[in-house]
Short mmCIF file of C-alpha atoms in Angstrom, two decimals:
data_model
loop_
_atom_site.label_atom_id
_atom_site.label_comp_id
_atom_site.label_asym_id
_atom_site.label_seq_id
_atom_site.Cartn_x
_atom_site.Cartn_y
_atom_site.Cartn_z
CA MET A 1 -14.65 13.24 42.54
CA THR A 2 -17.38 10.64 42.06
CA CYS A 3 -17.13 7.89 39.45
CA TYR A 4 -19.68 9.56 37.20
CA GLU A 5 -18.00 12.96 37.50
CA GLU A 6 -14.72 11.35 36.49
CA LEU A 7 -16.34 9.74 33.43
CA LYS A 8 -17.53 13.20 32.36
CA ALA A 9 -14.19 14.84 33.13
CA ARG A 10 -12.42 12.28 30.97
CA GLY A 11 -14.75 13.03 28.05
CA LEU A 12 -16.31 9.58 27.96
CA ILE A 13 -19.96 10.58 28.00
CA ALA A 14 -21.60 12.56 25.25
CA GLN A 15 -25.32 12.09 26.00
CA VAL A 16 -27.59 10.49 28.58
CA THR A 17 -31.32 9.97 29.00
CA ASN A 18 -31.50 10.67 32.73
CA GLU A 19 -28.33 12.14 34.21
CA GLU A 20 -29.55 12.44 37.80
CA GLU A 21 -30.57 8.79 38.00
CA ILE A 22 -27.61 7.45 36.10
CA SER A 23 -25.04 9.28 38.21
CA LYS A 24 -26.72 7.99 41.37
CA MET A 25 -26.73 4.38 40.15
CA ILE A 26 -23.13 4.46 38.97
CA ASN A 27 -21.79 6.21 42.06
CA GLU A 28 -23.57 3.73 44.34
CA GLY A 29 -22.33 0.74 42.34
CA LYS A 30 -25.86 -0.33 41.43
CA ALA A 31 -25.55 -0.33 37.64
CA VAL A 32 -25.81 -3.64 35.82
CA PHE A 33 -24.88 -2.47 32.36
CA TYR A 34 -24.21 -4.02 28.99
CA ILE A 35 -22.08 -3.10 25.99
CA GLY A 36 -22.45 -5.03 22.75
CA PHE A 37 -19.62 -6.52 20.70
CA ASP A 38 -20.11 -7.88 17.19
CA PRO A 39 -18.10 -11.11 16.71
CA THR A 40 -17.08 -10.23 13.15
CA ALA A 41 -13.39 -11.04 13.72
CA ASP A 42 -11.33 -13.23 16.05
CA SER A 43 -9.81 -10.22 17.81
CA LEU A 44 -10.95 -6.94 19.31
CA HIS A 45 -9.26 -3.79 18.00
CA VAL A 46 -8.52 -0.34 19.39
CA GLY A 47 -11.94 0.84 18.28
CA HIS A 48 -13.23 -1.26 21.20
CA PHE A 49 -10.72 0.28 23.58
CA MET A 50 -12.93 2.99 24.98
CA ALA A 51 -15.70 0.50 25.78
CA LEU A 52 -13.25 -1.88 27.48
CA CYS A 53 -11.72 0.90 29.56
CA LEU A 54 -15.19 2.14 30.53
CA MET A 55 -16.19 -1.36 31.64
CA LYS A 56 -13.06 -1.55 33.76
CA ARG A 57 -13.67 1.84 35.39
CA LEU A 58 -17.26 1.02 36.21
CA GLN A 59 -16.42 -2.40 37.61
CA MET A 60 -13.76 -0.83 39.82
CA ALA A 61 -16.56 1.36 41.25
CA GLY A 62 -18.65 -1.70 42.14
CA ASN A 63 -20.87 -1.88 39.05
CA ARG A 64 -21.43 -5.10 37.08
CA PRO A 65 -20.59 -5.31 33.36
CA ILE A 66 -22.24 -7.57 30.80
CA ALA A 67 -20.26 -8.12 27.61
CA LEU A 68 -23.00 -8.95 25.15
CA ILE A 69 -21.73 -10.87 22.15
CA GLY A 70 -23.88 -10.45 19.06
CA GLY A 71 -23.97 -14.07 18.02
CA GLY A 72 -27.61 -13.70 17.05
CA THR A 73 -27.49 -10.23 15.53
CA GLY A 74 -24.25 -11.31 13.82
CA MET A 75 -26.34 -13.70 11.75
CA ILE A 76 -27.71 -10.63 9.92
CA GLY A 77 -26.23 -7.30 8.86
CA ASP A 78 -25.98 -4.24 11.08
CA PRO A 79 -26.56 -1.16 8.90
CA SER A 80 -25.26 1.28 11.52
CA GLY A 81 -22.61 3.53 10.04
CA ARG A 82 -22.17 1.23 7.05
CA THR A 83 -22.81 1.55 3.33
CA ASP A 84 -22.74 -2.15 2.49
CA MET A 85 -24.33 -5.30 3.87
CA ARG A 86 -22.33 -7.31 6.38
CA SER A 87 -21.47 -10.88 5.45
CA MET A 88 -23.09 -13.63 7.52
CA MET A 89 -21.03 -16.01 9.67
CA THR A 90 -21.43 -19.63 10.69
CA PRO A 91 -22.24 -20.45 14.35
CA GLU A 92 -18.83 -22.14 14.63
CA THR A 93 -16.99 -18.98 13.53
CA ILE A 94 -19.04 -16.84 15.89
CA GLN A 95 -18.27 -19.13 18.84
CA HIS A 96 -14.55 -19.11 18.03
CA ASN A 97 -14.55 -15.31 17.91
CA CYS A 98 -16.46 -15.14 21.21
CA ASP A 99 -13.82 -17.31 22.89
CA CYS A 100 -11.06 -15.03 21.58
CA PHE A 101 -12.90 -11.93 22.79
CA LYS A 102 -13.22 -13.25 26.33
CA LYS A 103 -9.50 -13.92 26.64
CA GLN A 104 -8.75 -10.35 25.61
CA MET A 105 -11.47 -8.85 27.81
CA GLU A 106 -10.01 -10.59 30.85
CA ARG A 107 -7.16 -8.07 30.62
CA PHE A 108 -9.68 -5.38 31.50
CA ILE A 109 -12.52 -6.86 33.55
CA GLU A 110 -12.96 -9.73 35.99
CA PHE A 111 -15.46 -12.43 35.11
CA GLY A 112 -17.16 -14.66 37.63
CA GLU A 113 -20.10 -15.02 40.01
CA GLY A 114 -21.35 -11.57 40.96
CA LYS A 115 -18.80 -9.96 38.65
CA ALA A 116 -18.68 -9.48 34.89
CA ARG A 117 -20.53 -11.85 32.56
CA MET A 118 -20.25 -12.65 28.90
CA ILE A 119 -23.59 -13.46 27.28
CA ASN A 120 -24.41 -14.38 23.68
CA ASN A 121 -27.68 -13.03 22.32
CA ALA A 122 -27.95 -16.09 20.11
CA ASP A 123 -29.19 -17.86 23.27
CA TRP A 124 -32.56 -16.12 22.92
CA LEU A 125 -32.73 -14.55 19.47
CA LEU A 126 -32.37 -17.86 17.63
CA LYS A 127 -35.26 -19.35 19.61
CA LEU A 128 -37.78 -16.62 18.83
CA ASN A 129 -40.97 -17.44 16.93
CA TYR A 130 -41.48 -15.05 14.03
CA VAL A 131 -45.22 -14.58 14.51
CA GLU A 132 -44.78 -13.98 18.25
CA VAL A 133 -42.12 -11.35 17.55
CA LEU A 134 -44.46 -9.59 15.14
CA ARG A 135 -47.26 -9.56 17.71
CA GLU A 136 -45.31 -8.88 20.88
CA VAL A 137 -42.41 -6.71 19.67
CA GLY A 138 -43.10 -5.46 16.16
CA ALA A 139 -46.30 -3.77 17.30
CA CYS A 140 -44.22 -1.49 19.56
CA PHE A 141 -42.23 0.04 16.69
CA SER A 142 -43.25 2.77 14.24
CA VAL A 143 -41.83 2.26 10.76
CA ASN A 144 -41.96 6.02 10.19
CA ASN A 145 -39.78 6.63 13.25
CA MET A 146 -37.38 3.85 12.28
CA LEU A 147 -36.85 5.31 8.80
CA ARG A 148 -35.95 8.64 10.36
CA ALA A 149 -33.03 7.01 12.20
CA GLU A 150 -29.68 8.07 10.74
CA CYS A 151 -28.42 4.50 10.45
CA TYR A 152 -31.24 3.64 8.04
CA LYS A 153 -31.19 6.92 6.13
CA GLN A 154 -27.57 6.26 5.14
CA ARG A 155 -28.44 2.86 3.71
CA MET A 156 -31.65 3.84 1.97
CA GLU A 157 -29.72 5.47 -0.87
CA LYS A 158 -28.03 2.19 -1.85
CA GLY A 159 -30.78 -0.13 -0.74
CA LEU A 160 -31.75 -1.45 2.66
CA SER A 161 -32.75 -5.10 2.90
CA PHE A 162 -35.64 -6.21 5.10
CA LEU A 163 -33.09 -8.40 6.87
CA GLU A 164 -31.07 -5.36 7.94
CA PHE A 165 -34.20 -3.35 8.69
CA ASN A 166 -34.93 -5.77 11.54
CA TYR A 167 -31.62 -5.06 13.29
CA MET A 168 -33.06 -2.28 15.45
CA ILE A 169 -35.85 -4.55 16.65
CA MET A 170 -33.37 -7.31 17.53
CA GLN A 171 -31.04 -4.99 19.42
CA SER A 172 -33.96 -3.43 21.27
CA TYR A 173 -35.14 -6.91 22.22
CA ASP A 174 -31.69 -7.62 23.66
CA PHE A 175 -32.08 -4.88 26.27
CA TYR A 176 -35.65 -5.98 26.99
CA TYR A 177 -34.48 -9.59 27.53
CA LEU A 178 -31.43 -8.61 29.60
CA PHE A 179 -33.58 -6.33 31.76
CA GLN A 180 -36.00 -9.17 32.52
CA HIS A 181 -33.57 -12.09 32.95
CA TYR A 182 -30.30 -10.54 34.15
CA GLY A 183 -31.38 -7.39 35.98
CA CYS A 184 -29.62 -5.25 33.40
CA ASN A 185 -30.66 -1.65 34.04
CA MET A 186 -28.29 0.31 31.82
CA GLN A 187 -26.86 0.21 28.32
CA PHE A 188 -23.85 1.90 26.74
CA GLY A 189 -22.97 2.31 23.09
CA GLY A 190 -21.52 4.53 20.38
CA ASP A 191 -23.33 7.35 18.63
CA ASP A 192 -24.17 5.12 15.66
CA GLN A 193 -26.21 2.94 18.03
CA TRP A 194 -28.24 5.72 19.61
CA SER A 195 -31.50 5.03 17.73
CA ASN A 196 -31.24 1.31 18.46
CA MET A 197 -30.61 1.91 22.15
CA LEU A 198 -33.52 4.30 22.49
CA GLY A 199 -35.64 1.60 20.83
CA GLY A 200 -34.70 -0.80 23.63
CA THR A 201 -35.56 1.73 26.31
CA GLU A 202 -38.92 2.44 24.68
CA LEU A 203 -39.70 -1.29 24.27
CA ILE A 204 -39.26 -1.85 28.02
CA ARG A 205 -41.52 1.09 28.76
CA ARG A 206 -44.18 -0.13 26.35
CA LYS A 207 -44.11 -3.75 27.53
CA LEU A 208 -43.48 -3.36 31.25
CA GLY A 209 -45.05 -0.02 32.01
CA ARG A 210 -43.72 3.50 32.22
CA ASP A 211 -42.47 2.97 35.76
CA ALA A 212 -39.80 0.67 34.34
CA HIS A 213 -38.26 3.69 32.61
CA ALA A 214 -36.54 4.63 35.86
CA MET A 215 -34.36 1.55 35.51
CA THR A 216 -33.57 1.86 31.81
CA ILE A 217 -30.85 4.43 31.39
CA THR A 218 -29.13 4.88 28.06
CA LEU A 219 -25.71 6.45 27.68
CA LEU A 220 -23.87 7.48 24.55
CA LEU A 221 -20.13 7.02 24.34
CA ASN A 222 -18.13 9.80 22.73
CA SER A 223 -17.71 9.00 19.01
CA GLU A 224 -13.92 9.42 19.27
CA GLY A 225 -13.74 5.78 20.32
CA LYS A 226 -14.78 4.63 16.85
CA LYS A 227 -12.24 6.88 15.15
CA MET A 228 -9.41 5.51 17.26
CA GLY A 229 -9.93 2.03 15.87
CA LYS A 230 -9.12 2.75 12.25
CA THR A 231 -5.93 3.42 10.33
CA ALA A 232 -5.36 3.89 6.63
CA LYS A 233 -4.89 0.15 6.21
CA GLY A 234 -7.48 -1.15 8.66
CA ALA A 235 -7.76 -1.94 12.33
CA VAL A 236 -5.07 -2.08 14.99
CA TRP A 237 -5.77 -5.37 16.75
CA LEU A 238 -5.41 -6.33 20.39
CA ASP A 239 -4.26 -9.82 19.38
CA PRO A 240 -0.41 -9.78 19.33
CA SER A 241 -0.35 -12.22 16.40
CA LYS A 242 -2.19 -9.60 14.30
CA THR A 243 -0.62 -6.43 15.70
CA SER A 244 2.63 -6.95 17.58
CA PRO A 245 3.16 -5.14 20.91
CA TYR A 246 5.76 -2.98 19.14
CA GLU A 247 3.33 -2.03 16.36
CA PHE A 248 0.64 -1.39 18.97
CA TYR A 249 3.04 0.86 20.89
CA GLN A 250 3.99 2.73 17.73
CA TYR A 251 0.36 3.31 16.80
CA TRP A 252 -0.19 5.24 20.03
CA ARG A 253 3.26 6.84 19.93
CA ASN A 254 2.31 8.40 16.61
CA VAL A 255 -1.09 9.90 17.49
CA GLY A 256 -1.57 13.53 16.47
CA ASP A 257 -0.50 16.32 18.81
CA GLY A 258 -4.11 17.39 19.19
CA ASP A 259 -5.25 13.91 20.24
CA VAL A 260 -2.65 12.84 22.79
CA LEU A 261 -4.22 14.53 25.85
CA LYS A 262 -7.67 13.38 24.79
CA CYS A 263 -6.45 9.78 24.55
CA LEU A 264 -4.66 10.01 27.90
CA ARG A 265 -7.88 11.14 29.57
CA MET A 266 -10.19 8.66 27.89
CA LEU A 267 -8.06 5.54 27.82
CA THR A 268 -5.44 5.53 30.56
CA PHE A 269 -5.90 5.18 34.30
CA LEU A 270 -3.44 7.92 35.15
CA PRO A 271 -4.80 10.48 37.64
CA LEU A 272 -6.55 13.41 35.99
CA GLU A 273 -4.34 15.79 37.95
CA GLN A 274 -1.25 14.32 36.26
CA ILE A 275 -2.84 14.58 32.82
CA ASP A 276 -3.99 18.15 33.46
CA GLU A 277 -0.36 19.06 34.16
CA MET A 278 0.50 17.86 30.65
CA ASP A 279 -1.95 20.39 29.19
CA ARG A 280 0.84 22.94 29.50
CA TRP A 281 3.38 20.81 27.65
CA GLU A 282 4.57 21.97 24.24
CA GLY A 283 7.00 20.94 21.52
CA SER A 284 9.23 18.04 22.49
CA GLN A 285 7.27 17.60 25.71
CA LEU A 286 4.33 16.40 23.62
CA ASN A 287 6.52 13.55 22.41
CA ALA A 288 7.08 12.60 26.04
CA ALA A 289 3.30 12.61 26.55
CA LYS A 290 2.90 10.32 23.53
CA GLU A 291 5.48 7.92 24.97
CA ILE A 292 3.56 7.84 28.25
CA LEU A 293 0.33 7.14 26.36
CA ALA A 294 1.89 4.38 24.27
CA PHE A 295 3.49 2.72 27.30
CA GLU A 296 0.36 2.83 29.46
CA LEU A 297 -1.91 1.36 26.78
CA THR A 298 0.57 -1.30 25.67
CA LYS A 299 0.97 -2.30 29.32
CA LEU A 300 -2.79 -2.54 29.70
CA VAL A 301 -3.20 -4.85 26.69
CA HIS A 302 0.07 -6.80 26.56
CA GLY A 303 1.55 -6.48 30.05
CA GLU A 304 4.37 -4.37 31.46
CA GLU A 305 7.21 -6.54 30.15
CA GLU A 306 6.03 -6.31 26.53
CA ALA A 307 5.43 -2.58 26.97
CA ARG A 308 9.02 -2.07 28.11
CA LYS A 309 10.35 -4.13 25.19
CA ALA A 310 8.34 -2.05 22.75
CA GLN A 311 9.53 1.15 24.39
CA GLU A 312 13.16 0.03 24.14
CA ALA A 313 12.76 -0.95 20.49
CA SER A 314 11.20 2.42 19.71
CA LYS A 315 14.06 4.29 21.37
CA ALA A 316 16.61 2.15 19.55
CA LEU A 317 15.12 3.06 16.18
CA PHE A 318 14.37 6.72 16.72
CA VAL A 319 16.99 7.80 19.25
CA GLY A 320 19.74 5.23 19.05
CA GLY A 321 20.88 2.74 21.64
CA GLY A 322 18.54 0.41 23.45
CA ASP A 323 17.27 -3.08 22.73
CA MET A 324 16.06 -3.59 19.13
CA SER A 325 15.06 -7.24 19.57
CA SER A 326 11.35 -6.40 19.74
CA THR A 327 11.31 -4.64 16.37
CA PRO A 328 8.93 -6.47 13.98
CA SER A 329 10.87 -8.91 11.83
CA THR A 330 10.48 -11.53 9.14
CA THR A 331 12.71 -14.58 8.87
CA LEU A 332 13.35 -15.70 5.30
CA THR A 333 14.50 -19.12 4.09
CA GLY A 334 16.48 -20.23 1.08
CA GLU A 335 13.22 -20.84 -0.76
CA ASP A 336 12.49 -17.11 -0.63
CA LEU A 337 15.62 -16.36 -2.66
CA ALA A 338 16.19 -16.90 -6.38
CA ASP A 339 19.79 -17.67 -7.37
CA GLY A 340 20.89 -16.59 -3.91
CA THR A 341 19.28 -13.13 -3.99
CA ILE A 342 15.97 -11.44 -3.37
CA GLY A 343 14.74 -8.27 -5.00
CA LEU A 344 13.71 -5.31 -2.87
CA LEU A 345 10.14 -5.39 -4.15
CA ASP A 346 9.75 -9.09 -3.29
CA LEU A 347 11.36 -8.43 0.08
CA MET A 348 8.88 -5.67 0.89
CA VAL A 349 5.96 -7.93 0.02
CA LYS A 350 7.42 -10.77 2.14
CA CYS A 351 7.76 -8.39 5.07
CA LYS A 352 4.19 -7.12 4.49
CA LEU A 353 5.40 -3.58 3.98
CA ALA A 354 3.43 -3.51 0.73
CA PRO A 355 0.48 -5.60 -0.48
CA SER A 356 1.97 -6.05 -3.95
CA LYS A 357 5.14 -5.45 -5.97
CA LYS A 358 3.33 -2.67 -7.81
CA GLU A 359 2.68 -0.84 -4.55
CA ALA A 360 6.24 -1.52 -3.39
CA ARG A 361 7.59 -0.01 -6.60
CA ARG A 362 5.48 3.09 -6.13
CA LEU A 363 6.84 3.55 -2.61
CA VAL A 364 10.44 3.21 -3.82
CA GLU A 365 9.95 5.61 -6.73
CA GLN A 366 8.44 8.18 -4.38
CA GLY A 367 11.49 7.99 -2.13
CA GLY A 368 9.66 6.38 0.76
CA VAL A 369 11.93 3.36 1.36
CA GLU A 370 15.23 3.05 3.23
CA VAL A 371 17.41 0.00 3.85
CA ASN A 372 19.91 0.15 6.71
CA GLY A 373 19.49 3.91 6.96
CA GLU A 374 20.03 4.69 3.27
CA LYS A 375 17.30 5.74 0.87
CA VAL A 376 16.81 3.27 -1.99
CA THR A 377 16.42 4.97 -5.37
CA SER A 378 16.16 1.90 -7.62
CA ALA A 379 13.27 -0.55 -7.61
CA ALA A 380 15.67 -3.09 -9.14
CA ALA A 381 17.80 -3.27 -5.97
CA SER A 382 18.44 -6.79 -4.68
CA TYR A 383 20.14 -8.40 -1.70
CA ALA A 384 22.18 -11.56 -1.22
CA ALA A 385 21.82 -14.17 1.49
CA ALA A 386 24.87 -12.72 3.24
CA ASP A 387 23.09 -9.37 3.61
CA LEU A 388 20.36 -11.09 5.57
CA GLN A 389 22.69 -12.84 8.01
CA GLY A 390 23.41 -11.57 11.52
CA GLU A 391 21.37 -8.44 12.20
CA GLY A 392 19.99 -8.61 8.66
CA LEU A 393 18.44 -5.67 6.85
CA MET A 394 16.47 -2.90 8.54
CA LEU A 395 13.77 -1.66 6.19
CA LYS A 396 12.02 1.64 6.73
CA LYS A 397 8.78 2.63 5.00
CA GLY A 398 7.88 6.29 5.23
CA LYS A 399 8.84 8.05 8.43
CA LYS A 400 7.55 5.63 11.04
CA VAL A 401 7.34 2.00 9.88
CA PHE A 402 10.41 -0.19 10.57
CA HIS A 403 10.86 -3.89 9.83
CA ARG A 404 13.86 -6.22 10.03
CA ALA A 405 14.49 -8.95 7.46
CA VAL A 406 16.80 -11.80 8.52
CA MET A 407 17.78 -15.37 7.62
#
């Protein structure tokens, strides 16, 4: 099976502009491709996972990735898939986030001469002259066509600023610049970026001639990648200080039955033959598939040792036995106690199991909280310093969230 055929078999590609050419370039290792990352936080999250895994697969086949950091586009709002305007960041914050991204990306791809590169579009976007952009780039875009793009139609109802309206032009210019200066001949992105990516392809054709179209191939990543990145309370981060390896493991251990095989195909590097065998698994066997998924992805992000610790902690909590030392925990001090005790609601907030005492109370009253295996029925429950000594208190929120409180 060729590299491109495997990408399709794993469900990674939803749409292409020229399948014959793109498969040839990828299979021969001749693709110099870019994927964009907005530096809006100091950590990547699992919503970026599909892109990172794709970059790794393609590099393994001899192709060259460019991780394009949106330091320039990050100075304005990206309306794609959003209903509100994105806040602007300082150059210092953007640079800090870029540095954090690269450390995490190095788990997936190899940087260096002739290998992967990280490039910041601030290097060229911030130097552009406004009048020159209007003459040289703006003339290539139809406002009527831009307004038909889904990303703009969503924002028009609440109001689309001229600042945000320019995002498509800036992203299109990125591909045009990368094509000219870095030999970039391919771009990848999610479905919410499709209009912007086609704009880049068209800009190259308009500026450099229609023959250049043969080297500007646009691919569309399956939209499942975006969905994977979000939970009810926000993103699951790749940074262990934001999402511990155990929490990361549990996130994947708890995916829905209907998603586990899809995630195994898209995100792991297990042979497709092995995953296809799991298609016949049912019942408790699906739990085994989820454990395989969680272990493989935790190993990829945090290393095999942390993956094994998380696996052991999970077994200890759900099966019994095993090492529980990797379970998320909070260490309290005497200052956290009042008259030698701490109330359950305060304890839950300290352990970040609830954002407020009001929310903690609601969880208790709904029967969703256990302490050391027993359901707590009173929001007035409290615990002494002695209860927190030794192994401390094991708190459970709902069916799947465990946290240890110790002193």
